[in-house]
Structure formats: C-alpha cells, structure tokens
Tab-separated table of C-alpha atoms in Angstrom:
chain	number	residue	atom	x	y	z
A	1	MET	CA	-110.040	17.579	103.552
A	2	VAL	CA	-107.151	18.385	101.230
A	3	LYS	CA	-106.488	22.120	101.283
A	4	LYS	CA	-106.170	23.820	97.941
A	5	GLU	CA	-103.058	25.954	97.433
A	6	MET	CA	-104.748	28.174	94.811
A	7	ILE	CA	-108.247	28.408	93.416
A	8	ALA	CA	-109.412	30.536	90.526
A	9	MET	CA	-112.399	32.870	90.323
A	10	LEU	CA	-113.373	33.587	86.696
A	11	LEU	CA	-115.395	36.696	85.972
A	12	ALA	CA	-117.733	35.789	83.150
A	13	GLY	CA	-120.855	37.930	83.788
A	14	GLY	CA	-120.165	40.765	81.324
A	15	GLN	CA	-122.494	41.751	78.547
A	16	GLY	CA	-119.741	42.851	76.110
A	17	SER	CA	-121.828	45.775	74.830
A	18	ARG	CA	-119.069	46.798	72.423
A	19	LEU	CA	-119.696	43.572	70.513
A	20	GLY	CA	-123.116	45.002	69.627
A	21	VAL	CA	-125.651	42.476	68.151
A	22	LEU	CA	-123.252	39.490	68.787
A	23	THR	CA	-124.010	39.717	72.525
A	24	SER	CA	-127.709	40.742	72.341
A	25	LYS	CA	-128.701	37.211	73.457
A	26	LEU	CA	-125.646	35.782	75.155
A	27	ALA	CA	-122.821	36.715	77.491
A	28	LYS	CA	-119.536	37.802	75.876
A	29	PRO	CA	-117.525	34.797	77.197
A	30	ALA	CA	-119.951	32.491	75.365
A	31	VAL	CA	-119.283	34.112	71.957
A	32	ALA	CA	-117.726	31.749	69.402
A	33	PHE	CA	-114.084	31.952	68.547
A	34	GLY	CA	-111.872	30.260	65.941
A	35	GLY	CA	-114.645	28.217	64.372
A	36	LYS	CA	-114.842	25.733	67.224
A	37	TYR	CA	-114.343	27.356	70.574
A	38	LYS	CA	-116.004	29.828	72.907
A	39	ILE	CA	-114.042	32.762	74.407
A	40	ILE	CA	-114.351	31.256	77.921
A	41	ASP	CA	-112.591	28.071	76.777
A	42	PHE	CA	-109.260	29.837	76.860
A	43	PRO	CA	-109.085	30.793	80.645
A	44	LEU	CA	-110.696	27.449	81.563
A	45	SER	CA	-108.091	25.491	79.526
A	46	ASN	CA	-105.346	27.682	81.052
A	47	CYS	CA	-106.469	26.677	84.514
A	48	ILE	CA	-106.396	22.938	83.883
A	49	ASN	CA	-103.182	23.146	81.954
A	50	SER	CA	-101.710	25.089	84.922
A	51	GLY	CA	-102.797	22.434	87.438
A	52	ILE	CA	-105.632	24.445	88.907
A	53	ASP	CA	-108.540	22.148	89.444
A	54	THR	CA	-110.937	24.441	91.375
A	55	VAL	CA	-112.615	27.198	89.432
A	56	GLY	CA	-115.612	29.352	90.325
A	57	VAL	CA	-117.200	30.854	87.219
A	58	LEU	CA	-119.191	34.040	88.105
A	59	THR	CA	-122.047	34.550	85.670
A	60	GLN	CA	-124.710	37.219	85.382
A	61	TYR	CA	-125.738	38.629	82.023
A	62	ARG	CA	-127.752	36.097	79.947
A	63	PRO	CA	-126.084	33.056	81.507
A	64	LEU	CA	-128.111	30.124	80.085
A	65	ARG	CA	-125.861	29.313	77.131
A	66	LEU	CA	-122.664	29.797	79.074
A	67	ASN	CA	-124.064	27.443	81.812
A	68	GLN	CA	-124.976	24.851	79.111
A	69	HIS	CA	-121.513	25.071	77.592
A	70	ILE	CA	-119.650	24.671	80.894
A	71	GLY	CA	-122.024	21.946	82.234
A	72	ILE	CA	-120.141	19.838	84.854
A	73	GLY	CA	-116.818	20.773	83.345
A	74	MET	CA	-116.094	17.460	81.675
A	75	PRO	CA	-114.246	18.819	78.462
A	76	TRP	CA	-111.729	20.626	80.799
A	77	ASP	CA	-111.392	17.694	83.142
A	78	LEU	CA	-113.050	19.855	85.786
A	79	ASP	CA	-115.697	17.367	86.825
A	80	ARG	CA	-114.310	16.636	90.329
A	81	ASN	CA	-115.751	15.481	93.573
A	82	PHE	CA	-113.745	18.041	95.491
A	83	GLY	CA	-113.083	21.195	93.470
A	84	GLY	CA	-113.842	21.203	89.774
A	85	VAL	CA	-115.854	23.954	88.126
A	86	THR	CA	-118.772	25.680	89.927
A	87	VAL	CA	-121.064	28.193	88.224
A	88	LEU	CA	-121.753	31.035	90.631
A	89	PRO	CA	-124.662	33.239	89.653
A	90	PRO	CA	-125.956	36.078	91.942
A	91	TYR	CA	-128.289	34.670	94.585
A	92	GLU	CA	-130.615	35.934	97.378
A	93	SER	CA	-129.428	35.970	100.883
A	94	THR	CA	-131.031	37.190	104.120
A	95	GLU	CA	-129.020	40.339	104.070
A	96	ASN	CA	-129.366	41.461	100.551
A	97	THR	CA	-130.624	40.667	97.134
A	98	SER	CA	-128.366	42.161	94.639
A	99	TRP	CA	-126.747	41.726	91.285
A	100	TYR	CA	-122.995	41.784	91.016
A	101	THR	CA	-122.185	45.519	90.686
A	102	GLY	CA	-118.442	45.451	90.083
A	103	THR	CA	-115.617	42.877	89.798
A	104	ALA	CA	-114.717	43.009	93.487
A	105	ASN	CA	-118.374	43.050	94.553
A	106	ALA	CA	-118.929	39.853	92.643
A	107	ILE	CA	-116.048	38.140	94.310
A	108	TYR	CA	-117.210	39.419	97.744
A	109	GLN	CA	-120.635	37.901	97.147
A	110	ASN	CA	-118.907	34.515	96.861
A	111	LEU	CA	-116.783	34.654	99.998
A	112	GLU	CA	-118.444	31.493	101.206
A	113	PHE	CA	-117.354	29.515	98.207
A	114	MET	CA	-113.745	30.574	98.721
A	115	GLU	CA	-113.849	29.950	102.503
A	116	TYR	CA	-114.965	26.439	101.801
A	117	TYR	CA	-111.569	25.663	100.131
A	118	ASN	CA	-109.649	28.032	102.347
A	119	PRO	CA	-106.862	28.449	99.752
A	120	GLU	CA	-103.517	30.136	100.303
A	121	TYR	CA	-103.884	32.092	97.118
A	122	VAL	CA	-106.801	33.277	94.909
A	123	LEU	CA	-106.394	33.820	91.199
A	124	ILE	CA	-108.838	36.380	89.746
A	125	LEU	CA	-109.471	35.984	85.923
A	126	SER	CA	-111.453	37.659	83.254
A	127	GLY	CA	-113.578	35.467	80.961
A	128	ASP	CA	-113.159	37.481	77.796
A	129	HIS	CA	-109.531	37.355	76.630
A	130	ILE	CA	-107.750	35.144	74.065
A	131	TYR	CA	-104.378	33.876	75.450
A	132	LYS	CA	-102.434	30.882	76.751
A	133	MET	CA	-100.810	31.376	80.130
A	134	ASP	CA	-99.276	29.121	82.743
A	135	TYR	CA	-100.667	30.517	86.035
A	136	GLU	CA	-98.303	28.295	87.965
A	137	VAL	CA	-95.375	30.317	86.692
A	138	MET	CA	-97.123	33.450	87.771
A	139	LEU	CA	-97.746	31.936	91.258
A	140	ASP	CA	-93.984	31.011	91.462
A	141	PHE	CA	-93.163	34.632	90.701
A	142	HIS	CA	-95.702	35.781	93.260
A	143	LYS	CA	-94.044	33.589	95.932
A	144	SER	CA	-90.460	34.444	95.032
A	145	SER	CA	-91.330	38.165	95.164
A	146	HIS	CA	-92.900	37.827	98.668
A	147	ALA	CA	-95.805	39.822	97.253
A	148	ASP	CA	-99.267	40.383	98.737
A	149	VAL	CA	-100.764	40.947	95.228
A	150	THR	CA	-99.359	40.167	91.792
A	151	ILE	CA	-100.894	41.768	88.657
A	152	ALA	CA	-100.288	40.289	85.208
A	153	THR	CA	-99.184	43.035	82.914
A	154	TYR	CA	-98.669	43.310	79.222
A	155	GLN	CA	-96.720	45.807	77.167
A	156	VAL	CA	-99.176	47.595	74.821
A	157	PRO	CA	-98.321	50.248	72.217
A	158	MET	CA	-98.056	53.628	74.047
A	159	GLU	CA	-100.809	55.119	71.839
A	160	GLU	CA	-103.200	52.458	73.079
A	161	ALA	CA	-102.258	52.666	76.757
A	162	SER	CA	-105.009	55.183	77.633
A	163	ARG	CA	-107.517	52.240	77.020
A	164	PHE	CA	-106.191	50.291	79.909
A	165	GLY	CA	-105.282	50.559	83.586
A	166	VAL	CA	-101.533	50.993	83.507
A	167	VAL	CA	-98.950	50.599	86.267
A	168	ILE	CA	-95.524	52.262	86.933
A	169	THR	CA	-92.981	49.974	88.521
A	170	ASP	CA	-89.439	50.151	90.006
A	171	ASP	CA	-86.491	48.071	88.807
A	172	ASN	CA	-87.775	45.070	90.887
A	173	ASN	CA	-91.146	45.208	89.226
A	174	VAL	CA	-92.713	46.419	92.461
A	175	ILE	CA	-95.620	48.735	91.581
A	176	GLN	CA	-95.218	52.351	92.526
A	177	GLU	CA	-98.213	53.973	90.956
A	178	PHE	CA	-101.540	53.103	89.202
A	179	GLU	CA	-103.245	55.030	86.408
A	180	GLU	CA	-106.769	53.925	85.474
A	181	LYS	CA	-107.253	54.663	81.740
A	182	PRO	CA	-105.000	57.869	81.836
A	183	GLU	CA	-105.490	60.494	79.216
A	184	HIS	CA	-101.636	60.973	79.060
A	185	PRO	CA	-100.176	57.596	80.104
A	186	ARG	CA	-96.551	57.570	81.569
A	187	SER	CA	-96.237	53.811	81.163
A	188	ASN	CA	-97.364	51.151	78.671
A	189	LYS	CA	-97.476	48.336	81.179
A	190	ALA	CA	-101.183	47.545	81.045
A	191	SER	CA	-103.052	45.394	83.607
A	192	MET	CA	-104.452	42.289	82.067
A	193	GLY	CA	-107.211	41.925	84.688
A	194	ILE	CA	-105.454	38.810	86.125
A	195	TYR	CA	-104.550	38.985	89.760
A	196	ILE	CA	-103.081	36.651	92.436
A	197	PHE	CA	-104.013	37.644	96.029
A	198	ASN	CA	-102.906	36.157	99.246
A	199	TRP	CA	-106.266	34.845	100.477
A	200	LYS	CA	-105.980	36.427	103.932
A	201	LEU	CA	-105.512	39.969	102.442
A	202	LEU	CA	-108.265	39.453	99.802
A	203	LYS	CA	-110.773	38.349	102.396
A	204	GLU	CA	-109.942	41.280	104.679
A	205	LYS	CA	-110.162	43.813	101.805
A	206	LEU	CA	-113.478	42.518	100.394
A	207	ILE	CA	-115.149	42.645	103.774
A	208	GLU	CA	-113.676	46.140	104.516
A	209	MET	CA	-114.874	47.474	101.170
A	210	LYS	CA	-118.245	45.643	100.936
A	211	ASP	CA	-120.260	48.816	101.010
A	212	VAL	CA	-118.307	50.650	98.225
A	213	PRO	CA	-120.660	51.133	95.296
A	214	SER	CA	-119.721	49.046	92.220
A	215	CYS	CA	-116.557	47.910	94.016
A	216	ASP	CA	-113.932	47.104	91.467
A	217	PHE	CA	-110.415	45.648	91.713
A	218	GLY	CA	-108.701	48.120	89.432
A	219	LYS	CA	-110.435	51.217	90.780
A	220	HIS	CA	-110.878	50.337	94.467
A	221	VAL	CA	-109.356	47.254	95.962
A	222	ILE	CA	-105.862	47.331	94.570
A	223	PRO	CA	-105.327	51.134	95.132
A	224	SER	CA	-106.475	50.652	98.661
A	225	CYS	CA	-104.049	47.773	99.116
A	226	HIS	CA	-101.261	49.961	97.830
A	227	GLU	CA	-102.212	52.842	100.146
A	228	GLU	CA	-101.988	50.588	103.154
A	229	GLY	CA	-98.500	49.378	102.207
A	230	SER	CA	-99.256	45.971	100.695
A	231	LYS	CA	-96.446	44.732	98.313
A	232	ILE	CA	-97.904	44.706	94.778
A	233	VAL	CA	-95.738	43.499	91.999
A	234	ALA	CA	-96.192	43.293	88.163
A	235	TYR	CA	-95.734	39.957	86.357
A	236	ASP	CA	-94.710	40.741	82.862
A	237	TYR	CA	-96.437	38.363	80.441
A	238	LYS	CA	-94.666	37.932	77.042
A	239	GLY	CA	-96.935	35.595	75.159
A	240	TYR	CA	-100.002	36.306	72.844
A	241	TRP	CA	-102.812	38.131	74.576
A	242	LYS	CA	-105.826	39.741	72.850
A	243	ASP	CA	-108.640	41.611	74.562
A	244	VAL	CA	-111.458	40.864	72.119
A	245	GLY	CA	-113.667	43.641	73.475
A	246	THR	CA	-114.544	45.356	70.221
A	247	LEU	CA	-115.786	44.034	66.881
A	248	GLY	CA	-112.510	45.092	65.337
A	249	SER	CA	-110.221	43.216	67.739
A	250	TYR	CA	-112.530	40.220	67.649
A	251	TRP	CA	-112.484	40.038	63.900
A	252	GLU	CA	-108.702	40.640	63.892
A	253	ALA	CA	-108.002	37.872	66.367
A	254	ASN	CA	-109.985	35.376	64.342
A	255	MET	CA	-108.273	36.455	61.061
A	256	GLU	CA	-104.866	35.957	62.626
A	257	LEU	CA	-105.641	32.302	63.055
A	258	VAL	CA	-105.640	31.706	59.270
A	259	ASP	CA	-102.116	33.165	58.738
A	260	ILE	CA	-99.752	30.599	57.286
A	261	ILE	CA	-97.759	30.699	60.530
A	262	PRO	CA	-100.318	31.967	63.063
A	263	GLU	CA	-99.010	34.022	65.934
A	264	PHE	CA	-101.569	32.234	68.187
A	265	ASN	CA	-101.385	28.509	67.583
A	266	LEU	CA	-104.603	26.505	68.532
A	267	TYR	CA	-102.979	23.186	67.692
A	268	GLU	CA	-100.175	22.833	70.128
A	269	GLU	CA	-100.219	19.414	71.809
A	270	PHE	CA	-98.575	20.506	74.996
A	271	TRP	CA	-101.046	23.377	75.783
A	272	ARG	CA	-104.381	22.251	74.365
A	273	ILE	CA	-107.492	24.443	74.272
A	274	TYR	CA	-110.477	22.248	75.289
A	275	THR	CA	-114.040	22.778	74.504
A	276	LYS	CA	-117.477	21.098	74.462
A	277	SER	CA	-117.893	19.471	70.984
A	278	ASP	CA	-120.983	18.190	69.243
A	279	ASN	CA	-120.778	14.936	67.329
A	280	LEU	CA	-121.057	16.088	63.732
A	281	PRO	CA	-120.067	14.522	60.440
A	282	PRO	CA	-116.885	15.702	58.627
A	283	GLN	CA	-116.920	18.651	56.372
A	284	TYR	CA	-117.996	18.364	52.762
A	285	ILE	CA	-116.294	20.440	50.153
A	286	ALA	CA	-118.004	19.991	46.803
A	287	ALA	CA	-116.273	19.533	43.448
A	288	GLY	CA	-115.741	22.865	41.777
A	289	SER	CA	-115.678	24.781	45.101
A	290	ASN	CA	-112.516	26.485	46.283
A	291	VAL	CA	-111.270	26.969	49.969
A	292	GLN	CA	-108.087	28.863	50.698
A	293	LYS	CA	-106.384	30.027	53.967
A	294	SER	CA	-109.450	29.170	56.065
A	295	ILE	CA	-110.568	27.272	59.100
A	296	VAL	CA	-113.642	25.102	58.438
A	297	GLY	CA	-115.661	23.354	61.188
A	298	GLU	CA	-117.188	19.880	61.241
A	299	GLY	CA	-120.481	19.172	59.394
A	300	THR	CA	-120.010	22.169	57.157
A	301	GLU	CA	-120.961	21.992	53.473
A	302	ILE	CA	-119.208	24.246	50.961
A	303	TYR	CA	-120.430	24.472	47.365
A	304	GLY	CA	-118.954	27.982	46.649
A	305	ASN	CA	-115.625	29.760	47.267
A	306	VAL	CA	-114.087	30.621	50.721
A	307	GLU	CA	-111.008	32.695	51.201
A	308	LYS	CA	-109.261	33.783	54.447
A	309	SER	CA	-112.231	33.133	56.662
A	310	VAL	CA	-113.159	31.305	59.896
A	311	ILE	CA	-116.121	29.016	59.288
A	312	GLY	CA	-117.954	27.235	62.178
A	313	SER	CA	-119.752	23.934	62.327
A	314	ALA	CA	-122.878	22.914	60.355
A	315	VAL	CA	-122.594	25.858	58.032
A	316	LYS	CA	-123.943	25.646	54.445
A	317	ILE	CA	-122.414	27.830	51.698
A	318	GLY	CA	-124.380	27.715	48.456
A	319	LYS	CA	-123.261	27.376	44.790
A	320	GLY	CA	-121.468	30.316	43.423
A	321	ALA	CA	-121.352	32.029	46.862
A	322	VAL	CA	-118.140	33.882	47.755
A	323	VAL	CA	-117.050	34.281	51.408
A	324	LYS	CA	-113.869	36.255	52.168
A	325	ASP	CA	-112.280	37.915	55.201
A	326	SER	CA	-115.249	36.843	57.300
A	327	ILE	CA	-116.253	35.056	60.518
A	328	ILE	CA	-119.128	32.686	60.001
A	329	MET	CA	-120.460	31.019	63.157
A	330	ASN	CA	-122.325	27.656	63.604
A	331	ASN	CA	-125.456	26.747	61.741
A	332	VAL	CA	-125.324	29.684	59.244
A	333	GLU	CA	-126.806	29.301	55.744
A	334	ILE	CA	-125.514	31.418	52.865
A	335	GLY	CA	-127.614	31.184	49.727
A	336	ASP	CA	-126.449	30.516	46.173
A	337	GLY	CA	-124.583	33.425	44.504
A	338	ALA	CA	-124.299	35.490	47.683
A	339	ILE	CA	-121.160	37.569	48.325
A	340	VAL	CA	-120.000	37.949	51.926
A	341	ASP	CA	-117.144	40.337	52.278
A	342	LYS	CA	-115.569	41.271	55.662
A	343	ALA	CA	-118.616	40.258	57.752
A	344	ILE	CA	-119.355	38.674	61.132
A	345	LEU	CA	-122.410	36.355	60.983
A	346	ALA	CA	-123.586	35.122	64.315
A	347	GLU	CA	-125.125	31.579	64.907
A	348	GLY	CA	-128.174	30.593	62.942
A	349	VAL	CA	-128.109	33.493	60.447
A	350	LYS	CA	-129.729	32.920	56.983
A	351	ILE	CA	-128.456	34.857	54.033
A	352	GLY	CA	-130.652	34.772	50.943
A	353	LYS	CA	-129.615	34.146	47.348
A	354	ASN	CA	-127.524	36.713	45.502
A	355	VAL	CA	-127.217	38.947	48.658
A	356	GLU	CA	-124.124	41.112	48.689
A	357	LEU	CA	-122.700	42.039	52.138
A	358	GLY	CA	-119.933	44.688	52.427
A	359	VAL	CA	-120.578	46.877	49.309
A	360	GLY	CA	-119.768	50.439	48.582
A	361	GLU	CA	-117.684	53.016	50.441
A	362	PRO	CA	-117.628	53.140	54.256
A	363	ALA	CA	-119.737	55.531	56.171
A	364	GLU	CA	-120.108	56.105	59.930
A	365	ASN	CA	-122.807	54.003	61.627
A	366	GLU	CA	-125.783	56.203	62.607
A	367	TYR	CA	-126.927	53.991	65.479
A	368	LYS	CA	-123.724	53.242	67.440
A	369	PRO	CA	-120.726	54.601	65.620
A	370	ALA	CA	-118.160	53.436	68.246
A	371	VAL	CA	-119.479	49.825	68.069
A	372	TYR	CA	-120.275	49.207	64.386
A	373	ALA	CA	-116.977	50.406	62.773
A	374	PHE	CA	-113.948	48.737	61.143
A	375	ASP	CA	-115.799	48.503	57.768
A	376	LEU	CA	-117.553	45.324	59.082
A	377	VAL	CA	-121.017	44.025	58.374
A	378	THR	CA	-122.303	42.458	61.715
A	379	ILE	CA	-125.389	40.254	61.792
A	380	GLY	CA	-126.830	38.962	65.074
A	381	GLU	CA	-128.041	35.500	65.955
A	382	ASN	CA	-130.864	33.916	63.954
A	383	SER	CA	-131.243	36.909	61.778
A	384	THR	CA	-132.436	36.637	58.142
A	385	VAL	CA	-131.465	38.678	55.082
A	386	PRO	CA	-133.815	38.241	52.113
A	387	ASP	CA	-132.804	37.406	48.571
A	388	ASN	CA	-131.222	39.929	46.221
A	389	VAL	CA	-130.440	42.800	48.667
A	390	LYS	CA	-127.125	44.665	49.217
A	391	VAL	CA	-125.706	45.689	52.541
A	392	GLY	CA	-122.906	48.340	52.995
A	393	LYS	CA	-120.076	48.622	55.466
A	394	ASN	CA	-120.245	49.626	59.203
A	395	THR	CA	-123.782	48.070	59.320
A	396	ALA	CA	-125.669	46.016	61.821
A	397	ILE	CA	-128.661	43.623	61.391
A	398	LEU	CA	-130.602	41.853	64.079
A	399	GLY	CA	-133.808	39.944	63.604
A	400	GLU	CA	-135.860	38.666	60.692
A	401	THR	CA	-135.742	41.233	57.926
A	402	THR	CA	-137.837	41.419	54.687
A	403	ALA	CA	-137.345	43.074	51.363
A	404	GLU	CA	-139.331	46.040	52.623
A	405	ASP	CA	-136.592	46.813	55.105
A	406	TYR	CA	-134.210	47.516	52.153
A	407	PRO	CA	-135.383	50.504	50.178
A	408	ASP	CA	-134.161	50.078	46.580
A	409	GLY	CA	-132.785	46.740	47.672
A	410	LEU	CA	-130.015	48.341	49.826
A	411	LEU	CA	-129.023	48.957	53.423
A	412	PRO	CA	-126.429	51.671	52.822
A	413	SER	CA	-123.098	51.903	54.673
A	414	GLY	CA	-123.649	53.137	58.263
A	415	GLY	CA	-127.230	51.802	58.370
A	416	SER	CA	-128.749	49.403	60.863
A	417	ILE	CA	-131.919	47.302	61.042
A	418	ILE	CA	-132.499	46.240	64.699
A	419	ARG	CA	-135.750	44.236	64.822
A	420	GLU	CA	-135.637	42.935	68.374
A	421	ALA	CA	-135.520	44.466	71.830
A	422	GLY	CA	-132.280	44.200	73.744
A	423	GLU	CA	-130.047	46.207	71.453
C-alpha cells in the first residue's frame, strides 16, 4: 500500500447560524457562491490543485445536500480507488454514540480513517472560507521550519482582530502566545483555522484530550501542544481570504466578484475552482433588457434589468423587473415589474409581480439584530412573496407568505416573517 504523505480533514458540519434563513435547511458549506459554486468547492479545489488526493469531509448539520453535491468526488478528480474524497458523518460505536461536539472532537472520532492512511502529516481545513491556497507551499514551510504544528495566519485590520483567535510570534514566526478572541488584541495575525500537524503528535493529543468537553483545536489542542513545548509556527498567507460567516461578509464577497478587475479571480486557468454542474441551456437575455457588471448563470432568462448582481442558474427575471446589488441563487423567479435592491434570495424563491424589496430607511431587526443587518433583505429557500407588497431593509422572510402577512402591503424595515420551524 502506498503511504500518503499528507491527507486533509475538512470540517464541514457547521450550521452557520449567522447566515440566518440561508442555512435553515442546509449546512453552511453547501450555500451557493458566485452564481455557480458552493462554498465547499473552494477548499476541495485547493486540495486537488495542491496535489492532495485524500480528503475526509466531516459533515453533521443537515448533510443531505452537501453529500449529494460531493457525491464520489468526480468534479474535483477525487474519485480514487485509494484515497479520494470520503464523507464522514458521526456514527454509532460500541463505546459511545455522540455528535461531533467540537472541531478536535470531530477529528478524534475519525482516528480510524486517518490511521488507515497512516500519513506523515494531517491538514485540518474549514469548509466555510473563500480563498485559493497552495497547501503544498504551506507543507514545505512546515518541514523547513521543523515544526510540530503550523497554523496558517492572515493579517486582519487591528479593529477586527477581536473576532479571531490571534497569535503573537517571534522574528522566526515561532508562536509565543495565543489569544482566543481577545477584547484588547496585541496582534493582528489571525488564525485561519487551517493547521498542519505531524500525525504522531496529533494522534497522541486527540487520544489524551478525548474526554475534554467540546474539544476544539483553537481553545484546547493547540494551547496544550504549546504548553508541552511543541514547536508551533505561523505561516503567513498573503492571498485573498474571506470568512463568509455573516450575511454582510457573504454579500460583500459575492459583490467583489463583479468588479471590473475582481480581487478574487474565479477564472484563472492555472488554479481552477471545480464544482458539480448541471447540464443546462445557455442564458437568454431578451431584447430590450439590460445587464451590467453582473455574473449570470446558465439557463437563466432575463427580460428586465440587472445591475451589479450575482445571478445563479435557471433564474427567471420578468419584464420591467429591476435587480441591483443582489445575490440571486438558482431557480428563483422574479415577477414582472418587481424591484430587488440589495437582497439575498436563496434557491427556489418566488417573488410576485410589482414587489419592492429594500425600501425605506433602515431599522434594527427585531428578531435577530446581529444576523439580519447590513441593510439587506434576506429570503430563505423556497419562500414566496405575494404580488404588490413592499419589504424594508434588515428584514428576513422564510416560508410561503400571503398578502395577509403584510399589513398595509408592507413588511417594514427590521421586520421578519418566519413561517417554518428551524429558525
């Protein structure tokens, strides 16, 4: 049996609760991005582009659609007889029956999978970031540093550093101290949640800490390695990296794709992003319609006007409709004369005729103010909005709604209509 030098373990079980109704029915890594992709396509594509052909994908929250998307890994050339991609949900064993309770606990529950390949190094990845990264370069840095653990770090603005785990390093990038989401950060080197471990150390640590509640890499495993004298180094990543954990950052990352010279280029031949694609007819843009600075997916029909938006596949935008500064996912229907301004519409949404989304002055959302912010209108999967109603900013809609749900034909800014359990 050929021994694998490095295998990847991709943590893709998170709910992504800060994405609100977008993740009420699917895991965050399965959320659409850029009109064509899913968020998980980015780390999977990075793996195959970096020469890593063995990836365990750890799923938990609403995994069905994620499993269907990954399948046997064919789009990423990860359908291998030895290696390839393996979906790893929690399972029953004789000792315990437990969900994954933390990042390190999830990896611990899959020791058997890693032991089967007995690699020299294990790469731990998160399934919810948008970036292109050559993990082979990081591995070379890990080896040349004679490190036990390497953490990928990214320079964030100092005022945002308190949202991250930050590290303090010496002149050789050896980590001296960790601060997990510090109130007054002393460094802006943020951990990206990407780690390379020497397999022997990782295995020892996971077994040693198996009974720690909600065992986590950032909070427990890495500080413990540090205390016991392991050499931990920071690998400074300089490329584009976006944690799309909030509706605002998710919207922003999509909108950056339609810049004339996008900071993050999806179309580079030498580092392609692969995805599972449906066979759809080409786009149809009707005479008299107008599309500017937008991405438009296959099978989409546009009879209205679209400006600075990301439009998925099999979308229909009616006559006289206006869509601007918005993310429209697959299979959405927007009625004639509708106005969609700074909105995120999840898959299968139906917007009635002459609806106006994003009207009036902003107001704080009453239901989840920290989630439904950024002046956005967010509408969850398969929801419907009836004809002739208006919806304000910082609003959320989930489920089939009728005219009765909109007193005086309006959902004011800061309002929410949540029709289904789960949110």
